[in-house]
Tab-separated table of C-alpha atoms in Angstrom:
chain	number	residue	atom	x	y	z
A	1	MET	CA	0.000	0.000	0.000
A	2	GLN	CA	0.951	3.676	-0.340
A	3	ASP	CA	3.791	4.889	1.924
A	4	GLU	CA	4.877	1.357	2.841
A	5	PRO	CA	7.526	-1.003	1.432
A	6	GLU	CA	6.116	-2.971	-1.490
A	7	VAL	CA	4.155	-6.214	-1.129
A	8	ALA	CA	4.175	-8.347	-4.280
A	9	VAL	CA	2.359	-11.654	-4.758
A	10	LEU	CA	3.929	-14.320	-6.979
A	11	ARG	CA	1.555	-16.951	-8.346
A	12	LEU	CA	3.449	-20.204	-9.032
A	13	GLY	CA	2.450	-23.421	-10.790
A	14	HIS	CA	-0.494	-22.200	-12.864
A	15	ARG	CA	-1.909	-25.052	-14.960
A	16	PRO	CA	-3.570	-23.730	-18.121
A	17	GLY	CA	-7.265	-24.587	-18.341
A	18	ARG	CA	-7.480	-25.934	-14.822
A	19	ASP	CA	-6.342	-22.853	-12.898
A	20	GLU	CA	-7.688	-19.926	-14.951
A	21	ARG	CA	-10.307	-18.812	-12.469
A	22	THR	CA	-8.258	-19.477	-9.349
A	23	THR	CA	-5.329	-17.492	-10.750
A	24	THR	CA	-7.720	-14.605	-11.490
A	25	HIS	CA	-8.953	-14.840	-7.894
A	26	VAL	CA	-5.346	-14.700	-6.632
A	27	GLY	CA	-4.692	-11.554	-8.687
A	28	LEU	CA	-7.897	-9.787	-7.640
A	29	THR	CA	-7.457	-10.756	-3.991
A	30	ALA	CA	-3.893	-9.412	-4.015
A	31	ARG	CA	-5.222	-6.112	-5.397
A	32	ALA	CA	-8.267	-5.799	-3.127
A	33	LEU	CA	-6.428	-6.713	0.067
A	34	GLY	CA	-3.498	-4.313	-0.090
A	35	ALA	CA	-0.722	-5.848	-2.211
A	36	ASP	CA	0.916	-3.543	-4.777
A	37	ARG	CA	1.590	-6.027	-7.527
A	38	VAL	CA	0.927	-9.565	-8.740
A	39	VAL	CA	3.492	-11.526	-10.748
A	40	LEU	CA	2.128	-14.225	-13.063
A	41	GLU	CA	3.971	-16.895	-15.021
A	42	ASP	CA	3.823	-16.565	-18.784
A	43	VAL	CA	1.457	-19.572	-19.025
A	44	ALA	CA	-0.991	-17.512	-16.934
A	45	SER	CA	-0.646	-14.334	-18.986
A	46	GLY	CA	-4.253	-14.676	-20.183
A	47	ARG	CA	-5.344	-13.621	-16.677
A	48	GLU	CA	-3.506	-10.324	-16.876
A	49	GLU	CA	-6.282	-8.604	-18.820
A	50	THR	CA	-9.022	-9.257	-16.232
A	51	VAL	CA	-6.951	-7.839	-13.385
A	52	VAL	CA	-5.870	-4.801	-15.417
A	53	ASP	CA	-9.484	-4.231	-16.461
A	54	ILE	CA	-10.708	-4.261	-12.836
A	55	THR	CA	-7.913	-1.834	-11.893
A	56	ASP	CA	-8.927	0.491	-14.748
A	57	ARG	CA	-12.536	0.502	-13.567
A	58	PHE	CA	-12.182	0.372	-9.772
A	59	GLY	CA	-8.831	2.096	-9.253
A	60	GLY	CA	-5.264	1.495	-8.218
A	61	PRO	CA	-2.373	1.740	-8.048
A	62	PHE	CA	-1.901	-1.970	-8.749
A	63	ASP	CA	0.449	-3.623	-11.211
A	64	VAL	CA	0.355	-6.931	-13.041
A	65	GLU	CA	3.618	-8.361	-14.286
A	66	VAL	CA	4.225	-11.463	-16.393
A	67	THR	CA	7.512	-13.359	-16.131
A	68	ASP	CA	9.005	-16.357	-17.920
A	69	SER	CA	11.197	-17.006	-14.878
A	70	PRO	CA	9.161	-17.074	-11.661
A	71	LEU	CA	12.046	-18.708	-9.773
A	72	GLY	CA	14.204	-15.819	-10.991
A	73	THR	CA	11.761	-13.474	-9.247
A	74	VAL	CA	12.288	-15.376	-5.991
A	75	ARG	CA	16.083	-15.586	-6.394
A	76	GLY	CA	16.490	-11.920	-7.282
A	77	TRP	CA	14.052	-10.496	-4.723
A	78	ASP	CA	15.495	-7.558	-2.813
A	79	GLY	CA	13.681	-8.030	0.486
A	80	ARG	CA	12.023	-10.854	2.411
A	81	VAL	CA	10.157	-13.849	1.020
A	82	VAL	CA	7.073	-15.519	2.519
A	83	HIS	CA	5.847	-18.810	1.073
A	84	LEU	CA	2.274	-19.759	1.980
A	85	THR	CA	2.024	-23.528	2.440
A	86	MET	CA	0.000	-25.856	4.664
A	87	TYR	CA	3.330	-27.428	5.702
A	88	GLY	CA	4.724	-24.185	7.145
A	89	LEU	CA	4.714	-22.571	10.582
A	90	PRO	CA	1.357	-21.335	11.968
A	91	VAL	CA	0.560	-17.817	10.713
A	92	GLN	CA	-0.488	-16.756	14.215
A	93	ASP	CA	3.029	-17.611	15.485
A	94	VAL	CA	5.063	-15.769	12.842
A	95	GLU	CA	2.860	-12.875	11.680
A	96	GLY	CA	4.326	-10.439	14.251
A	97	GLU	CA	7.868	-11.085	13.056
A	98	ILE	CA	6.847	-10.690	9.409
A	99	ARG	CA	4.917	-7.484	10.105
A	100	GLU	CA	7.988	-6.120	11.858
A	101	ALA	CA	10.285	-6.998	8.943
A	102	HIS	CA	7.871	-5.411	6.456
A	103	HIS	CA	8.221	-2.038	8.186
A	104	ASP	CA	11.649	-1.766	6.554
A	105	GLU	CA	11.715	-4.159	3.610
A	106	PRO	CA	9.639	-5.192	0.581
A	107	LEU	CA	7.842	-8.526	0.889
A	108	LEU	CA	7.319	-11.183	-1.766
A	109	VAL	CA	4.426	-13.532	-0.976
A	110	VAL	CA	4.577	-16.782	-2.959
A	111	VAL	CA	1.387	-18.830	-3.497
A	112	GLY	CA	1.441	-22.093	-5.431
A	113	ALA	CA	-1.348	-23.828	-7.323
A	114	GLU	CA	0.005	-27.322	-6.857
A	115	LYS	CA	3.521	-28.697	-6.333
A	116	VAL	CA	5.988	-25.944	-5.482
A	117	PRO	CA	9.714	-26.575	-6.179
A	118	PHE	CA	11.730	-27.374	-3.078
A	119	GLU	CA	13.962	-24.385	-3.801
A	120	VAL	CA	11.072	-22.076	-2.800
A	121	TYR	CA	10.850	-23.731	0.641
A	122	GLU	CA	14.589	-23.206	1.041
A	123	ARG	CA	14.766	-19.629	-0.207
A	124	ALA	CA	11.718	-18.437	1.755
A	125	ASP	CA	12.479	-16.502	4.922
A	126	TRP	CA	9.202	-17.881	6.250
A	127	ASN	CA	7.147	-20.876	5.158
A	128	VAL	CA	3.746	-19.990	6.615
A	129	GLY	CA	0.634	-22.119	7.100
A	130	VAL	CA	-2.838	-20.613	7.419
A	131	THR	CA	-3.835	-23.788	9.265
A	132	SER	CA	-2.094	-27.086	8.438
A	133	GLN	CA	-5.174	-28.146	6.485
A	134	PRO	CA	-5.558	-28.422	2.718
A	135	HIS	CA	-7.879	-25.662	1.531
A	136	SER	CA	-7.242	-22.778	-0.861
A	137	GLU	CA	-4.274	-20.590	-1.737
A	138	ILE	CA	-6.776	-17.768	-2.292
A	139	ALA	CA	-8.115	-18.131	1.248
A	140	ALA	CA	-4.597	-18.411	2.688
A	141	LEU	CA	-3.499	-15.264	0.834
A	142	ALA	CA	-6.574	-13.357	2.039
A	143	VAL	CA	-6.079	-14.233	5.709
A	144	PHE	CA	-2.348	-13.571	5.461
A	145	LEU	CA	-2.761	-10.097	3.919
A	146	ASP	CA	-5.528	-9.122	6.357
A	147	ARG	CA	-3.237	-10.040	9.241
A	148	LEU	CA	-0.095	-8.521	7.699
A	149	PHE	CA	-1.834	-5.153	7.284
A	150	ASP	CA	-3.821	-5.541	10.494
A	151	GLY	CA	-7.047	-4.630	8.711
A	152	ARG	CA	-5.690	-1.308	7.366
A	153	GLU	CA	-6.136	-2.631	3.814
A	154	LEU	CA	-9.919	-2.485	4.283
A	155	ASP	CA	-9.744	1.321	4.481
A	156	ARG	CA	-7.311	1.942	1.644
A	157	GLU	CA	-8.059	4.688	-0.868
A	158	TRP	CA	-8.285	4.004	-4.612
A	159	ALA	CA	-6.926	6.376	-7.238
A	160	ASP	CA	-8.218	6.902	-10.794
A	161	ALA	CA	-11.338	4.780	-10.447
A	162	ASP	CA	-14.185	5.102	-12.943
A	163	GLN	CA	-16.737	3.675	-10.566
A	164	VAL	CA	-17.255	3.431	-6.823
A	165	VAL	CA	-19.434	0.990	-4.894
A	166	VAL	CA	-21.254	2.722	-2.058
A	167	PRO	CA	-21.867	0.229	0.799
A	168	GLN	CA	-25.544	-0.517	1.424
A	169	GLU	CA	-27.553	-2.421	4.015
A	170	SER	CA	-29.380	-4.105	1.152
A	171	GLY	CA	-29.191	-3.913	-2.643
A	172	LYS	CA	-26.500	-2.438	-4.877
A	173	ARG	CA	-25.325	1.119	-5.380
A	174	VAL	CA	-22.592	1.961	-7.866
A	175	GLU	CA	-21.686	5.583	-8.629
A	176	ASP	CA	-19.609	7.314	-11.225
A	177	ALA	CA	-16.346	8.087	-9.432
A	178	ARG	CA	-16.341	11.779	-10.404
A	179	GLU	CA	-19.925	12.257	-9.243
A	180	HIS	CA	-19.075	10.409	-6.054
A	181	ARG	CA	-16.156	12.759	-5.271
A	182	ARG	CA	-18.317	15.800	-5.965
A	183	GLU	CA	-20.997	14.629	-3.517
A	184	SER	CA	-18.727	13.579	-0.680
B	1	MET	CA	-16.830	-25.222	15.795
B	2	GLN	CA	-17.383	-27.486	18.783
B	3	ASP	CA	-19.380	-26.030	21.688
B	4	GLU	CA	-20.654	-23.083	19.645
B	5	PRO	CA	-23.845	-22.486	17.636
B	6	GLU	CA	-23.478	-23.856	14.136
B	7	VAL	CA	-21.938	-21.924	11.247
B	8	ALA	CA	-23.000	-23.202	7.818
B	9	VAL	CA	-21.815	-21.894	4.458
B	10	LEU	CA	-24.219	-21.901	1.515
B	11	ARG	CA	-22.637	-21.771	-1.931
B	12	LEU	CA	-25.017	-20.171	-4.439
B	13	GLY	CA	-24.921	-19.808	-8.231
B	14	HIS	CA	-22.445	-22.576	-9.126
B	15	ARG	CA	-21.989	-22.751	-12.928
B	16	PRO	CA	-21.021	-26.296	-13.977
B	17	GLY	CA	-17.651	-26.429	-15.712
B	18	ARG	CA	-16.720	-22.857	-14.936
B	19	ASP	CA	-16.926	-22.969	-11.123
B	20	GLU	CA	-15.776	-26.507	-10.241
B	21	ARG	CA	-12.479	-25.506	-8.642
B	22	THR	CA	-13.763	-22.358	-6.963
B	23	THR	CA	-16.675	-24.262	-5.408
B	24	THR	CA	-14.202	-26.851	-4.099
B	25	HIS	CA	-12.142	-23.996	-2.627
B	26	VAL	CA	-15.267	-22.607	-0.924
B	27	GLY	CA	-16.007	-26.012	0.636
B	28	LEU	CA	-12.437	-26.626	1.817
B	29	THR	CA	-12.080	-23.065	3.136
B	30	ALA	CA	-15.326	-23.411	5.085
B	31	ARG	CA	-13.973	-26.622	6.636
B	32	ALA	CA	-10.442	-25.376	7.375
B	33	LEU	CA	-11.534	-22.049	8.850
B	34	GLY	CA	-14.061	-23.203	11.407
B	35	ALA	CA	-17.465	-23.647	9.731
B	36	ASP	CA	-19.379	-26.827	10.571
B	37	ARG	CA	-21.044	-27.496	7.242
B	38	VAL	CA	-21.168	-26.478	3.611
B	39	VAL	CA	-24.370	-26.603	1.582
B	40	LEU	CA	-23.998	-27.051	-2.182
B	41	GLU	CA	-26.589	-26.820	-4.928
B	42	ASP	CA	-27.353	-30.057	-6.755
B	43	VAL	CA	-25.525	-28.804	-9.884
B	44	ALA	CA	-22.392	-28.648	-7.706
B	45	SER	CA	-22.821	-32.108	-6.203
B	46	GLY	CA	-19.685	-33.335	-8.009
B	47	ARG	CA	-17.618	-31.267	-5.551
B	48	GLU	CA	-19.027	-33.122	-2.552
B	49	GLU	CA	-16.612	-36.040	-2.922
B	50	THR	CA	-13.430	-33.946	-2.713
B	51	VAL	CA	-14.530	-32.224	0.480
B	52	VAL	CA	-15.685	-35.488	2.073
B	53	ASP	CA	-12.400	-37.131	1.072
B	54	ILE	CA	-10.326	-34.365	2.712
B	55	THR	CA	-12.457	-34.675	5.869
B	56	ASP	CA	-11.892	-38.463	5.913
B	57	ARG	CA	-8.124	-37.985	5.679
B	58	PHE	CA	-7.532	-34.827	7.725
B	59	GLY	CA	-10.409	-35.007	10.221
B	60	GLY	CA	-13.667	-33.355	11.190
B	61	PRO	CA	-16.342	-32.959	12.215
B	62	PHE	CA	-17.461	-31.296	8.966
B	63	ASP	CA	-20.555	-31.999	6.885
B	64	VAL	CA	-21.352	-31.554	3.218
B	65	GLU	CA	-24.963	-31.268	2.207
B	66	VAL	CA	-26.474	-31.071	-1.271
B	67	THR	CA	-29.815	-29.330	-1.833
B	68	ASP	CA	-32.101	-28.809	-4.809
B	69	SER	CA	-33.516	-25.703	-3.133
B	70	PRO	CA	-30.761	-23.348	-1.953
B	71	LEU	CA	-33.267	-20.517	-1.504
B	72	GLY	CA	-35.268	-22.902	0.667
B	73	THR	CA	-32.177	-23.186	2.902
B	74	VAL	CA	-32.132	-19.394	3.286
B	75	ARG	CA	-35.908	-19.118	3.833
B	76	GLY	CA	-36.018	-21.924	6.371
B	77	TRP	CA	-32.861	-21.027	8.313
B	78	ASP	CA	-33.394	-21.029	12.072
B	79	GLY	CA	-30.880	-18.347	13.039
B	80	ARG	CA	-29.178	-15.362	11.422
B	81	VAL	CA	-28.133	-14.978	7.791
B	82	VAL	CA	-25.022	-13.192	6.504
B	83	HIS	CA	-24.621	-12.581	2.770
B	84	LEU	CA	-21.104	-11.759	1.620
B	85	THR	CA	-21.221	-9.234	-1.216
B	86	MET	CA	-19.040	-6.345	-2.370
B	87	TYR	CA	-22.172	-4.159	-2.239
B	88	GLY	CA	-22.715	-4.731	1.491
B	89	LEU	CA	-21.648	-2.912	4.660
B	90	PRO	CA	-17.928	-2.972	5.553
B	91	VAL	CA	-17.010	-6.134	7.498
B	92	GLN	CA	-15.000	-4.079	9.975
B	93	ASP	CA	-18.160	-2.112	10.873
B	94	VAL	CA	-20.537	-5.054	11.406
B	95	GLU	CA	-18.347	-7.948	12.542
B	96	GLY	CA	-18.790	-7.115	16.257
B	97	GLU	CA	-22.562	-7.243	15.993
B	98	ILE	CA	-22.462	-10.527	14.064
B	99	ARG	CA	-20.008	-12.098	16.514
B	100	GLU	CA	-22.325	-11.096	19.341
B	101	ALA	CA	-25.387	-12.605	17.612
B	102	HIS	CA	-23.483	-15.847	16.932
B	103	HIS	CA	-22.948	-16.382	20.666
B	104	ASP	CA	-26.603	-17.413	20.838
B	105	GLU	CA	-27.720	-18.344	17.357
B	106	PRO	CA	-26.640	-20.442	14.353
B	107	LEU	CA	-25.263	-18.470	11.409
B	108	LEU	CA	-25.767	-19.122	7.702
B	109	VAL	CA	-23.098	-17.495	5.528
B	110	VAL	CA	-24.150	-17.161	1.882
B	111	VAL	CA	-21.498	-16.800	-0.842
B	112	GLY	CA	-22.438	-16.452	-4.488
B	113	ALA	CA	-20.482	-17.299	-7.615
B	114	GLU	CA	-22.108	-14.680	-9.825
B	115	LYS	CA	-25.517	-13.040	-9.752
B	116	VAL	CA	-27.328	-13.639	-6.488
B	117	PRO	CA	-31.149	-13.353	-6.433
B	118	PHE	CA	-32.423	-10.136	-4.883
B	119	GLU	CA	-34.349	-12.172	-2.318
B	120	VAL	CA	-31.030	-13.087	-0.655
B	121	TYR	CA	-30.161	-9.405	-0.162
B	122	GLU	CA	-33.583	-8.892	1.415
B	123	ARG	CA	-33.599	-11.961	3.631
B	124	ALA	CA	-30.026	-11.487	4.899
B	125	ASP	CA	-29.719	-9.986	8.372
B	126	TRP	CA	-26.428	-8.531	7.163
B	127	ASN	CA	-25.115	-7.928	3.654
B	128	VAL	CA	-21.381	-7.729	4.312
B	129	GLY	CA	-18.549	-6.502	2.109
B	130	VAL	CA	-14.944	-7.581	2.608
B	131	THR	CA	-13.937	-4.371	0.818
B	132	SER	CA	-16.254	-2.866	-1.834
B	133	GLN	CA	-13.915	-4.208	-4.517
B	134	PRO	CA	-14.506	-7.125	-6.875
B	135	HIS	CA	-12.216	-9.991	-5.883
B	136	SER	CA	-13.053	-13.507	-4.725
B	137	GLU	CA	-15.851	-15.091	-2.725
B	138	ILE	CA	-13.224	-17.511	-1.384
B	139	ALA	CA	-11.096	-14.641	-0.075
B	140	ALA	CA	-14.149	-12.873	1.360
B	141	LEU	CA	-15.255	-16.069	3.139
B	142	ALA	CA	-11.763	-16.604	4.565
B	143	VAL	CA	-11.427	-13.088	5.989
B	144	PHE	CA	-14.993	-13.200	7.308
B	145	LEU	CA	-14.522	-16.523	9.149
B	146	ASP	CA	-11.131	-15.492	10.569
B	147	ARG	CA	-12.740	-12.335	11.974
B	148	LEU	CA	-15.937	-14.068	13.131
B	149	PHE	CA	-13.928	-16.585	15.157
B	150	ASP	CA	-11.271	-14.040	16.110
B	151	GLY	CA	-8.493	-16.431	15.064
B	152	ARG	CA	-9.722	-19.270	17.324
B	153	GLU	CA	-10.341	-21.411	14.231
B	154	LEU	CA	-6.579	-21.614	13.658
B	155	ASP	CA	-6.209	-23.642	16.843
B	156	ARG	CA	-9.159	-25.976	16.395
B	157	GLU	CA	-8.711	-29.681	17.054
B	158	TRP	CA	-9.515	-32.294	14.421
B	159	ALA	CA	-11.177	-35.628	15.243
B	160	ASP	CA	-10.763	-38.935	13.381
B	161	ALA	CA	-7.946	-37.828	11.097
B	162	ASP	CA	-5.797	-40.389	9.278
B	163	GLN	CA	-2.920	-37.963	8.787
B	164	VAL	CA	-1.528	-34.913	10.515
B	165	VAL	CA	0.718	-32.219	9.066
B	166	VAL	CA	3.409	-31.191	11.540
B	167	PRO	CA	4.378	-27.517	10.953
B	168	GLN	CA	7.976	-27.064	9.769
B	169	GLU	CA	10.283	-24.126	9.159
B	170	SER	CA	11.113	-25.677	5.795
B	171	GLY	CA	9.997	-28.808	3.937
B	172	LYS	CA	7.059	-31.112	4.579
B	173	ARG	CA	6.257	-33.421	7.438
B	174	VAL	CA	3.142	-35.575	7.445
B	175	GLU	CA	2.548	-38.189	10.142
B	176	ASP	CA	0.119	-41.017	10.636
B	177	ALA	CA	-2.461	-39.585	13.049
B	178	ARG	CA	-2.254	-42.529	15.483
B	179	GLU	CA	1.551	-42.361	15.605
B	180	HIS	CA	1.290	-38.614	16.052
B	181	ARG	CA	-0.992	-38.972	19.092
B	182	ARG	CA	1.288	-41.600	20.620
B	183	GLU	CA	4.333	-39.330	20.323
B	184	SER	CA	2.732	-36.138	21.575
């Protein structure tokens, strides 16, 4: 988020066909919950457009990057690396340490679709489990980011949006972003 | 979770083919993050097996139910209803009230894949947004459950598991559940 060291999310192991929607969910969750950037493998480049389109309509800043060397992104990362895996240490035990480190350094958060190369486990500063149960890398990413930012991401401001959703008790209300600014 | 009023998750609007993996993620996230049951529409019944299989291997209690009338589940619910939607009130503003209500009453959490019938907005006691941004019903469910249970779900115990993952700084360790109990 603005005025903080960068948080990037790297999506590993995308399987074309099978993982299209889940990779889109990873990208949109990264954006909505406070990350600054998502990095996709070239086989997942078809998902770039959806995330860019949502950013155009609902605001940013948020970047989508496509790489042909995701392990290169991990190896060359100038900061700390978190790998979300059900085999890692409990998030509730290590989140304080990670939050502390992120005050000073950029954070790369790696989420895999299926098998993640052993090198990622070794290079990660923290292998982190959101429970030790098999569930969803999207869910794990969401809980991790909400805890990393301590809920601040829910109040973040969006720049250059075309449209704004105005929270309602019931029903839907979407306003033109310029009109919305004028009224509020 | 045990010794608390039930929390059930109802998955609405499953589109066969398109939503298979995301519906599985909803079911597994519900299980891993403290819900007691997931209710699937009959068109999503193919996802039942995966969730039941994970529960057989990694423990429960957790139930999967298939219904041909998901709106009937909402109409007939004996307790409070939460509908997760980007158009709803900010989770950070209403979570306290919902947590309070759940001390005494079962909670039905409705998550949609795409368009949700207007009746759900009207029948919900709370329409809740995990941000007003488009992202992922899996991510929204995860953040909602983590906040509802205040992190307690991360420490829940699992009964009748065949295998147990033992958290590691690096690498993977899976033990036979009976051996695991004997050692600990």
